[in-house]
Tab-separated table of C-alpha atoms in Angstrom:
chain	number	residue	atom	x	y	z
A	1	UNK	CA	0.000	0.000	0.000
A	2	UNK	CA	0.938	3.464	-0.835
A	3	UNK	CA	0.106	7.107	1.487
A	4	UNK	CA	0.352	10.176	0.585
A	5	UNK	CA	0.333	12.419	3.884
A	6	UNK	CA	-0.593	16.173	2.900
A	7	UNK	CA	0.664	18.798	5.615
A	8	UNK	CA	0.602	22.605	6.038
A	9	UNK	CA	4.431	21.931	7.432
A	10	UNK	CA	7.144	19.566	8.708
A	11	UNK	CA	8.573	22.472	10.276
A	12	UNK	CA	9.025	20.815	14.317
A	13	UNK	CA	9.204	24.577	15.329
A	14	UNK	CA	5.402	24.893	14.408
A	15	UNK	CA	4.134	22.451	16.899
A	16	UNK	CA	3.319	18.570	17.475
A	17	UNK	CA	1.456	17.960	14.174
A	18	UNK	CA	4.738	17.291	12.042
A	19	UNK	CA	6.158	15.569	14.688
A	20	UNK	CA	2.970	12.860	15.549
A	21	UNK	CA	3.338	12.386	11.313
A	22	UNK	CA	6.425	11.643	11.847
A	23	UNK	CA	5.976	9.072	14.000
A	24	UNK	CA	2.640	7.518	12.308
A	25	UNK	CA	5.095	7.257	9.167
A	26	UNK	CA	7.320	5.044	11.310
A	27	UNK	CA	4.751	2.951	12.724
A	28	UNK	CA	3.184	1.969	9.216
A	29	UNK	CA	6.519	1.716	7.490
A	30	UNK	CA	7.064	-1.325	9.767
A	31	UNK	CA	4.110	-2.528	8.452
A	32	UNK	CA	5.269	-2.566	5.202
A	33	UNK	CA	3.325	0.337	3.943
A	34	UNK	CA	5.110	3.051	1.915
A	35	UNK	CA	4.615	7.159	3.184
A	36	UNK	CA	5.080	10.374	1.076
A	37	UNK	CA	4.738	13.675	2.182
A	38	UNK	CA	3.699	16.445	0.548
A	39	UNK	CA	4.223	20.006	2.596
A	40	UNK	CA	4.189	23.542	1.845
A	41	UNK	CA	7.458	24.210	3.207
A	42	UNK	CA	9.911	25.930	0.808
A	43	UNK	CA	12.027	22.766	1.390
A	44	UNK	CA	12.613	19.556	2.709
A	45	UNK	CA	14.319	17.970	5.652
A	46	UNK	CA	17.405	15.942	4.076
A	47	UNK	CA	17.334	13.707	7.524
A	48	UNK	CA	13.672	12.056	6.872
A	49	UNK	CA	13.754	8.527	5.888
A	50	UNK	CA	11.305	9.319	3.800
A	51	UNK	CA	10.344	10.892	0.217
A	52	UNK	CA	9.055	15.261	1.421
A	53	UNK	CA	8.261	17.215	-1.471
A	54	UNK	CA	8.228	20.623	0.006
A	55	UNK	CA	6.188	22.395	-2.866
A	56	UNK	CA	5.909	25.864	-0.863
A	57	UNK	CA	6.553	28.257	0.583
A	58	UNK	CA	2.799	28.695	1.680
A	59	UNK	CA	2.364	32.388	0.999
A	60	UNK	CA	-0.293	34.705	3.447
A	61	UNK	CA	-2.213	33.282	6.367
A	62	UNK	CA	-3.838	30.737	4.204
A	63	UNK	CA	-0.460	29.180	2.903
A	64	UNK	CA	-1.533	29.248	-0.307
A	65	UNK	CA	1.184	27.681	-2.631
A	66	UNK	CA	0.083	27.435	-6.454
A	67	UNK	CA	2.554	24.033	-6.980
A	68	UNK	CA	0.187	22.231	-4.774
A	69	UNK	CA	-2.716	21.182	-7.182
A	70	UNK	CA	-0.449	20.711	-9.960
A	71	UNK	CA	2.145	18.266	-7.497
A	72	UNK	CA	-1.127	16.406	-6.242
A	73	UNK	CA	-2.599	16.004	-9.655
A	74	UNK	CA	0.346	14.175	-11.470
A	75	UNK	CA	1.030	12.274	-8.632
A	76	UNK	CA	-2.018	10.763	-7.129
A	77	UNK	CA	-1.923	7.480	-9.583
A	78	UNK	CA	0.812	6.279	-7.225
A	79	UNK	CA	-1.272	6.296	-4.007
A	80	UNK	CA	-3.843	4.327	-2.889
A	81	UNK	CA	-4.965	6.733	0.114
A	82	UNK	CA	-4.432	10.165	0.642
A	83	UNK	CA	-4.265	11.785	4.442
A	84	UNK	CA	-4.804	14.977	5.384
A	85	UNK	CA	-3.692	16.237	8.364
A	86	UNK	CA	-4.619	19.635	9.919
A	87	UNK	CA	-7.323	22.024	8.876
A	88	UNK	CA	-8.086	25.491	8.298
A	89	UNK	CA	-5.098	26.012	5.515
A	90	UNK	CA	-5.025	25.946	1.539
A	91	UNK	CA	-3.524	22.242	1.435
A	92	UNK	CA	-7.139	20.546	2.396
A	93	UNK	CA	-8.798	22.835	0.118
A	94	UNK	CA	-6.553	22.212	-2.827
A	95	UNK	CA	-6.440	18.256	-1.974
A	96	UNK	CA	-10.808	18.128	-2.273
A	97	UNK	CA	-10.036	20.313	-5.535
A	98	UNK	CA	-7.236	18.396	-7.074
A	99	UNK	CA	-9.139	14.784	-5.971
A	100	UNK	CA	-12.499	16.451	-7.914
A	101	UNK	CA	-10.197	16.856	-10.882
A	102	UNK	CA	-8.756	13.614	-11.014
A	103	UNK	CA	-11.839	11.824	-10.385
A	104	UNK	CA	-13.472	13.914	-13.505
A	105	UNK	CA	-10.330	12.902	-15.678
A	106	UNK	CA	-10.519	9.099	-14.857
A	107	UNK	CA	-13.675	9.163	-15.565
A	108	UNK	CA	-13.242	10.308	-19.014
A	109	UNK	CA	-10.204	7.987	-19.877
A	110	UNK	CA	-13.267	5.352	-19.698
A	111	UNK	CA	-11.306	1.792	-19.737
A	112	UNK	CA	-7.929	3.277	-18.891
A	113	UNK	CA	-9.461	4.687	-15.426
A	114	UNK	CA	-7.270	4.531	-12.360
A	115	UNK	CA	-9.090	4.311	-8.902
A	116	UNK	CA	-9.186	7.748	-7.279
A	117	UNK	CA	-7.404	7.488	-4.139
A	118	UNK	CA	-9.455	7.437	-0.619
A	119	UNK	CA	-9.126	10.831	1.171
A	120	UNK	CA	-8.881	10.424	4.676
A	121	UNK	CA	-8.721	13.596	7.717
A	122	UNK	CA	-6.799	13.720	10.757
A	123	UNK	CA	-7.337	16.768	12.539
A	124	UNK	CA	-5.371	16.620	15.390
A	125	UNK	CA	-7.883	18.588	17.955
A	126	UNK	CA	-8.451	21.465	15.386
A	127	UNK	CA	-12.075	20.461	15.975
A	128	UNK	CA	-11.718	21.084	19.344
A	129	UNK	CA	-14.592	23.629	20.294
A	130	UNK	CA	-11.681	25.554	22.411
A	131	UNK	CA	-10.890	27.309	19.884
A	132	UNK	CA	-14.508	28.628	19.302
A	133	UNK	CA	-14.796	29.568	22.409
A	134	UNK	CA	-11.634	31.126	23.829
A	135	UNK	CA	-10.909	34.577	25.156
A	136	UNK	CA	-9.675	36.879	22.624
A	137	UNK	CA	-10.503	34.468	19.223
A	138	UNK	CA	-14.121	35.765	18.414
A	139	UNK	CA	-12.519	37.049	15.000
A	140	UNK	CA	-11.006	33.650	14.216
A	141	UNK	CA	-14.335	31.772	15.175
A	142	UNK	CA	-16.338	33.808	13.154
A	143	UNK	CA	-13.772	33.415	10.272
A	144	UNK	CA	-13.620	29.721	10.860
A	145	UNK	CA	-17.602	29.463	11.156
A	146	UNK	CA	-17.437	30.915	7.227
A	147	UNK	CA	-14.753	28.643	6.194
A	148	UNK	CA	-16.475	25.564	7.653
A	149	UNK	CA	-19.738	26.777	5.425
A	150	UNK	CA	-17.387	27.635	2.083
A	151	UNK	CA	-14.499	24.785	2.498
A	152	UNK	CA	-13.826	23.138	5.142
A	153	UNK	CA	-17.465	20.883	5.756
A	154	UNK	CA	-17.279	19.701	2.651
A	155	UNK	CA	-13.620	18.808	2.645
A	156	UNK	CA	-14.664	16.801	6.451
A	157	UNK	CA	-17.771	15.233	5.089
A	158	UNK	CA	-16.728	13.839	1.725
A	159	UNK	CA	-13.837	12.247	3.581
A	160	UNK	CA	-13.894	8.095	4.245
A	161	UNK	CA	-13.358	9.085	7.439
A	162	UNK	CA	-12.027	11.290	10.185
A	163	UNK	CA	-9.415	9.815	12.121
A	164	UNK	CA	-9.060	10.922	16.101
A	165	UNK	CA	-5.972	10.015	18.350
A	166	UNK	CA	-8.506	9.532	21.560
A	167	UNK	CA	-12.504	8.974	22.507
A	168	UNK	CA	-12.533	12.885	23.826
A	169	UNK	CA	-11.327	14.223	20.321
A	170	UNK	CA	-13.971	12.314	18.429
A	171	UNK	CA	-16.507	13.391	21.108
A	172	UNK	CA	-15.310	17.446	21.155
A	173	UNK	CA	-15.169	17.098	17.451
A	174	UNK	CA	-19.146	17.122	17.054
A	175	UNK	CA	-19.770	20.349	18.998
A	176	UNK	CA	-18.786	23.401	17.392
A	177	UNK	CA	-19.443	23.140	13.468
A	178	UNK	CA	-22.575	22.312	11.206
A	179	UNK	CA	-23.515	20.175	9.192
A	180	UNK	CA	-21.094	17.611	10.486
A	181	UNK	CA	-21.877	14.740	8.850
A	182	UNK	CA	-18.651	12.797	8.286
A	183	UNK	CA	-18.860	8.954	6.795
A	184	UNK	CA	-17.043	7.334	9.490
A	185	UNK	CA	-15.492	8.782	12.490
A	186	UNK	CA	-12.722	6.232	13.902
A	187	UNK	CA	-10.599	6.698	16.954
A	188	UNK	CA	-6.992	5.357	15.705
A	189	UNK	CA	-4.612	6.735	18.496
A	190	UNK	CA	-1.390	8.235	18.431
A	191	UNK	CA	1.730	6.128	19.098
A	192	UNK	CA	4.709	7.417	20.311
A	193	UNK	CA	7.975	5.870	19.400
A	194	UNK	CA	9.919	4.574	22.820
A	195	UNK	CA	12.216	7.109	23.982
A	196	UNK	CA	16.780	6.342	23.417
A	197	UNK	CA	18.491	4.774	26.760
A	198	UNK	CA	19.503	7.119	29.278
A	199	UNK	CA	23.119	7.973	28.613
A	200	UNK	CA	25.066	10.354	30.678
A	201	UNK	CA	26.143	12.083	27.455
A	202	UNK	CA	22.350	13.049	27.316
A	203	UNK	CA	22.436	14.877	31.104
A	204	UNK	CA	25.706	16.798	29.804
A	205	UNK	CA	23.845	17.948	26.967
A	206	UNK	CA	21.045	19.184	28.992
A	207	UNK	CA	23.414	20.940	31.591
A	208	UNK	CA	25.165	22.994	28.668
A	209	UNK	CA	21.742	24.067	27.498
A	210	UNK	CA	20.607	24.834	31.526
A	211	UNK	CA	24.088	25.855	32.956
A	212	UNK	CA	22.183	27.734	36.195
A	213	UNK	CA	20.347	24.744	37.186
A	214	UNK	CA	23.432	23.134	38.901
A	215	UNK	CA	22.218	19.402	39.287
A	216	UNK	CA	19.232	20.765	41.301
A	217	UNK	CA	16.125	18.574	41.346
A	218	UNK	CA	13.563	20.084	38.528
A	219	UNK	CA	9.840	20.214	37.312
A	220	UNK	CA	9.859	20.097	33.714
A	221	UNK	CA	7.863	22.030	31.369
A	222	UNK	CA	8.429	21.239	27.371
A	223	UNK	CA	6.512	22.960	24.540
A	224	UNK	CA	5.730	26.300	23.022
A	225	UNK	CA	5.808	29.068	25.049
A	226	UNK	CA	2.675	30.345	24.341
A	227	UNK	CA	-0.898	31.044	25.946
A	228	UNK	CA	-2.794	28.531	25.285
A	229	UNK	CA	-0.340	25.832	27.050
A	230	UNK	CA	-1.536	27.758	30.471
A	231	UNK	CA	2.692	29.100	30.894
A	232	UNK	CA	1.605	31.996	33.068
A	233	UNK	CA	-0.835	29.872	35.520
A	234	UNK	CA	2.584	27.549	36.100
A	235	UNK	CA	4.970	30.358	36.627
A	236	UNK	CA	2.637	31.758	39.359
A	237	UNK	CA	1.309	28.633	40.725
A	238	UNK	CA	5.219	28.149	41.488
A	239	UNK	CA	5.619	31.132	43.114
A	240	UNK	CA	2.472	30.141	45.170
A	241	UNK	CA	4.248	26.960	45.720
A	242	UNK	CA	7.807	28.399	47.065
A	243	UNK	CA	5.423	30.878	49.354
A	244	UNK	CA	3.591	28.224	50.684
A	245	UNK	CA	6.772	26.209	51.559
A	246	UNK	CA	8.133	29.078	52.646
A	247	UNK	CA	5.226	29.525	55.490
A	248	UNK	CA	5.692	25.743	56.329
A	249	UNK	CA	2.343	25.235	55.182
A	250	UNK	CA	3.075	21.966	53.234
A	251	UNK	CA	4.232	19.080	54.884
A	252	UNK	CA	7.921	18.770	52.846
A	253	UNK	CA	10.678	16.638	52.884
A	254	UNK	CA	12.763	18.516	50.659
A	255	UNK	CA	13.310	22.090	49.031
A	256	UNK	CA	11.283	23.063	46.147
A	257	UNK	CA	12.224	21.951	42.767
A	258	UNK	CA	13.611	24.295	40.024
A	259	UNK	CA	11.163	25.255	37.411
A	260	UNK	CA	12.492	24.701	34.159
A	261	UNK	CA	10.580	25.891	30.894
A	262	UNK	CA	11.560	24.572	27.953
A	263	UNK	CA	10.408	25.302	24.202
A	264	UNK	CA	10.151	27.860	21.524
A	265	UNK	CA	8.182	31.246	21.499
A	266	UNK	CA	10.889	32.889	24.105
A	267	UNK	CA	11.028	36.183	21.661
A	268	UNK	CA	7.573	36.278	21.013
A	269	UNK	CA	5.153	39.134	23.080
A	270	UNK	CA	4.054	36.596	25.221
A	271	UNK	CA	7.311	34.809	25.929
A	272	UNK	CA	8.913	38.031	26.806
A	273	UNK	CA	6.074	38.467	29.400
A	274	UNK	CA	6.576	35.062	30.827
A	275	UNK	CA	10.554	35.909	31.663
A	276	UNK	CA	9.377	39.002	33.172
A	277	UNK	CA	7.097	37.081	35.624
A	278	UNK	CA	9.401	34.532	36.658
A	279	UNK	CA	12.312	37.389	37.022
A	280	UNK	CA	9.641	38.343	40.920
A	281	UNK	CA	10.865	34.861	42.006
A	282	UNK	CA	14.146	34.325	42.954
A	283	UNK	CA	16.968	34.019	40.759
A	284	UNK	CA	17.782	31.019	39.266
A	285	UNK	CA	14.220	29.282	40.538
A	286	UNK	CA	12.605	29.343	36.659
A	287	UNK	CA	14.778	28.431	34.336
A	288	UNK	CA	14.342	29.546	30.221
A	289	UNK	CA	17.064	26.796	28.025
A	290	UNK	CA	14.664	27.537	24.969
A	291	UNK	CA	14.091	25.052	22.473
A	292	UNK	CA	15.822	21.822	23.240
A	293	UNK	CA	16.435	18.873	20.926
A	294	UNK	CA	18.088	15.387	20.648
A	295	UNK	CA	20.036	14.596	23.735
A	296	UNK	CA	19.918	17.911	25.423
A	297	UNK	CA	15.859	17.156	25.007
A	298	UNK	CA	16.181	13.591	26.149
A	299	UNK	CA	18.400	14.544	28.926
A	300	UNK	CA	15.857	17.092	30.602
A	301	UNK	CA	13.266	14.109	30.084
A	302	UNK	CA	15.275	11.800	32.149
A	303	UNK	CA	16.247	14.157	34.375
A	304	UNK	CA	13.710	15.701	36.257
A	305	UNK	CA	11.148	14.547	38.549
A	306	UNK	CA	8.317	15.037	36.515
A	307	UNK	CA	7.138	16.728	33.592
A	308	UNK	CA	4.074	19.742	33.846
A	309	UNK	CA	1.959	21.086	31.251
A	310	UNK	CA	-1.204	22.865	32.676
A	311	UNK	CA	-2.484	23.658	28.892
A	312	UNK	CA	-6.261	24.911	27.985
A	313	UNK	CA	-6.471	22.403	25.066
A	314	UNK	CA	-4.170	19.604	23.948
A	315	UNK	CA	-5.558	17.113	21.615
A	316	UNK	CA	-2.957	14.617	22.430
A	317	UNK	CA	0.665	16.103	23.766
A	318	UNK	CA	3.449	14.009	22.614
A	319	UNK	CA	5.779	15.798	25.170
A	320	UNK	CA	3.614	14.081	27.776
A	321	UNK	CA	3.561	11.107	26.637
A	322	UNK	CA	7.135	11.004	25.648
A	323	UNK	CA	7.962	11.593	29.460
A	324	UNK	CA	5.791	9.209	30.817
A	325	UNK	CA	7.800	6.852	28.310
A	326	UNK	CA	10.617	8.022	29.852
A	327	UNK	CA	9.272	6.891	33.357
A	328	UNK	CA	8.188	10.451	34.333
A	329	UNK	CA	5.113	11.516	35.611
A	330	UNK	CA	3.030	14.167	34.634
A	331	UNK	CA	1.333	16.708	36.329
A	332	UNK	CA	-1.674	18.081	33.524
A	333	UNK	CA	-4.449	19.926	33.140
A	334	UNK	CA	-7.973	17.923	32.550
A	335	UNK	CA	-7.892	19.718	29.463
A	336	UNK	CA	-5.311	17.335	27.499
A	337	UNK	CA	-7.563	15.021	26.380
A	338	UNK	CA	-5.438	11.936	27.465
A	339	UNK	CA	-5.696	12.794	31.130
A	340	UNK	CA	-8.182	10.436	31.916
A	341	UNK	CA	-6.078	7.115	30.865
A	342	UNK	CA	-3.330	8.797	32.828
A	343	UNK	CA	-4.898	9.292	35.962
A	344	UNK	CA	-6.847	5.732	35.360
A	345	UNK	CA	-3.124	3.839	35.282
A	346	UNK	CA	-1.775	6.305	38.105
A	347	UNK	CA	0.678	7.759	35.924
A	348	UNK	CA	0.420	11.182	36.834
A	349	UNK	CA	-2.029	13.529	38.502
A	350	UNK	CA	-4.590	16.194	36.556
A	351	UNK	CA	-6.248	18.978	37.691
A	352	UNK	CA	-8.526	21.988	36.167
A	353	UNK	CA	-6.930	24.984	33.992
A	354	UNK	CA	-6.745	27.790	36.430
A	355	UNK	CA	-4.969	28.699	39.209
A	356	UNK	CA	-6.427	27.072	41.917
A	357	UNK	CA	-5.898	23.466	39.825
A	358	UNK	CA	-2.180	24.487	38.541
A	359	UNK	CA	-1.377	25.255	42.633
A	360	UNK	CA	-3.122	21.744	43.649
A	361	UNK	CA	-0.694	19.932	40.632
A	362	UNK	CA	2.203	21.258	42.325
A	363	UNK	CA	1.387	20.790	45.959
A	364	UNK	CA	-0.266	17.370	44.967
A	365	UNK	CA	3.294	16.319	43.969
A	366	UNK	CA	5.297	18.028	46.802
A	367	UNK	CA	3.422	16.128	49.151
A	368	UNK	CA	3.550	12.559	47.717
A	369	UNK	CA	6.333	10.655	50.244
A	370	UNK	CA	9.592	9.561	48.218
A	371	UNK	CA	7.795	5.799	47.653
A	372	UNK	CA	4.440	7.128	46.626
A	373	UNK	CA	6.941	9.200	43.794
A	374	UNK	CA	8.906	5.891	42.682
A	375	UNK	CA	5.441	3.837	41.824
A	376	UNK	CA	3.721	6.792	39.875
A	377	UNK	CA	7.441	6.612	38.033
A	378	UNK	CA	6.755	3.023	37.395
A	379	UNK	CA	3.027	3.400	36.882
A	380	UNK	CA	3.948	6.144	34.068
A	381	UNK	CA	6.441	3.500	32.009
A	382	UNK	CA	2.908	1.159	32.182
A	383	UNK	CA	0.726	4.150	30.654
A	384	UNK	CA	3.061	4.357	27.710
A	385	UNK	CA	3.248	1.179	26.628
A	386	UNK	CA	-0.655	0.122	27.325
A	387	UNK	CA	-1.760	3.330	25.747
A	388	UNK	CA	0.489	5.465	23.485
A	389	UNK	CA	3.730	2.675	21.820
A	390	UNK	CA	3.804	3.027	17.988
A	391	UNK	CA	2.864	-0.461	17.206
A	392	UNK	CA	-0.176	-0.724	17.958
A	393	UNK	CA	-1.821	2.852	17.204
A	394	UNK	CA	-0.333	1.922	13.529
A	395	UNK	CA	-2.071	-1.082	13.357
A	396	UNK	CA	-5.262	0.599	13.993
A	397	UNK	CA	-4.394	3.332	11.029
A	398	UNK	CA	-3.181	0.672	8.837
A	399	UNK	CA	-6.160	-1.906	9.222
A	400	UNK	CA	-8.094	1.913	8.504
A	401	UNK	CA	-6.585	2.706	5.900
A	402	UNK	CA	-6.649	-0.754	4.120
């Protein structure tokens, strides 16, 4: 079998969409099945170990790139499915247009016709009614409202189906737009590949990234710097934290650890606000190593004591299930939609998106004794590989996309 994954952009700067195809592509290459990409980057990564035709650059807010239909139109013979993944952007309109055309041409070569490939959607939680609903987007939701009505229901509802990576996606997914009427709507997963050994090459690498943390114990927070992962509500929940241990107020054992946030978006508006609020706390007690990769990324993982993301939305979060691969626990919001298997196999706690919830993650893992620690550790290693290892989420997609 051959797949042809369309995406806005394989850029891992841009969030956990590139990487999670990434990782599908793994999955159902060890299955035998052959993966293409087709981006509108303005080129390709020379590292992938597979075929990226970057026809781009995406130009405007819309990405439009006029190689796109052309690209998808010559090549489609050589697929037998065609995935989508992401909304909102020119690539899933110019995939329903190019897939009209082709269909219309086969159908006039009359006994020379080649079977139209099967268009499949993964949105990766941009159905998520969040983003209808948040503070400060009424502009986008009425723009998206339009584009659901002129584009993007059609492109949903003439799919074979709409592929989620958990039960609360597919659920969240029927709230915000109309008509919704896709053929099938299949919950496939999202497997993450296991993380590389601990080495201690991997802890130098983090330490030359995070020179002031000084082999201090550590929270760990990895992903963009940006509002919607709930930054600002961990930065002060800390400070409420070091206050409150401070006062003597929570029964500890040991100081409180370092804050380390990790990730992109530092020079942005918002990430310049962030520094500013953790420069009230003491120095050294929030730590900024930006974005970290390879083994300076795996090193943090193994690391610290546990990782934190307190987010308003995440449709999956690969960093959390990455560190629960790596034996961590994780201290989230109820708003990643994975929560509930996590808290179900006591691999981490979750809590609500505000203050109050943030302050409760953080004191609800300050106050677990040393033992209580060491079997959520070994309860997170069980998470992964019930819920989240590659081989079996691509087995799902593959007997899908069959």
């Amino acid at each position: 079998m051959k797949l042809l994954h369309v995406i806005a952009s394989m850029d891992p700067k841009l969030g956990g969409v590139s990487q999670a195809v990434r990782t599908t592509i793994a999955g159902l290459a060890e299955l035998g099945i052959h993966n293409e990409v087709v981006s509108l980057d303005a080129s390709g990564s020379p590292v992938d170990p597979f075929p990226l035709h970057a026809v781009g650059p995406g130009y405007g807010p819309w990405s439009y790139s006029p190689k796109l239909l052309p690209w998808l139109l010559d090549n489609f013979a050589r697929f037998d499915s065609v995935l989508l993944h992401g909304l909102w952007l020119y690539n899933g309109y110019a995939l329903r247009k190019a897939l009209h055309r082709f269909q219309a041409q086969q159908a006039a070569a009359g006994s020379e016709i080649i079977p139209v490939p099967k268009l499949f959607v993964m949105p990766h939680g941009m159905l998520d009614p969040y983003f209808q609903r948040a503070t400060g987007r009424k502009l986008k939701a009425w723009r998206n409202q339009l584009y659901w009505q002129l584009v993007e229901g059609a492109v949903v509802n003439e799919a074979a189906g709409v592929l989620f990576t958990c039960e609360t996606e597919r659920l969240l997914a029927r709230e915000p737009f109309a008509p919704y009427r896709p053929h099938q709507e299949l919950v496939v997963g999202l497997g993450v590949e296991p993380p590389p050994c601990d080495t201690p090459a991997m802890r130098v690498a983090f330490a030359a990234k995070c020179p002031a943390l000084q082999n201090r114990p550590y929270l760990l927070f990895l992903s963009r710097i940006h509002d919607k992962k709930g930054v600002e509500l961990l930065i002060q929940a800390y400070a409420h934290l070091r206050i409150h241990m401070a006062a003597s107020t929570i029964p500890l054992t040991k100081p409180a650890p370092v804050l380390v946030i990790a990730g992109p978006g530092l020079e942005t508006a918002y990430g310049q606000q962030m520094q500013r609020l953790a420069a009230e706390l003491p120095e050294a007690s929030v730590l900024f190593p930006g974005m970290l990769t390879g083994e300076a990324k795996w090193g943090a993982f193994y690391g610290c004591e546990a990782f934190v993301l307190p987010s308003h939305q995440e449709n999956f979060g690969i960093a959390v299930v990455e560190a629960l691969a790596c034996s961590k626990p994780v201290l989230v919001s109820n708003q990643v939609n994975i929560w509930r298997e996590i808290v179900a196999m006591n691999g981490g706690l979750a809590e609500d998106d505000t203050l109050p919830g943030t302050q409760r993650l953080l004191e609800g893992w300050c106050e677990l004794a040393e033992h209580e620690k060491q079997v959520m550790s070994e309860r997170a290693q069980a998470t992964y590989r019930m819920h989240f290892a590659v081989g079996p989420a691509a087995a799902k997609m593959a007997a899908v996309l069959y």
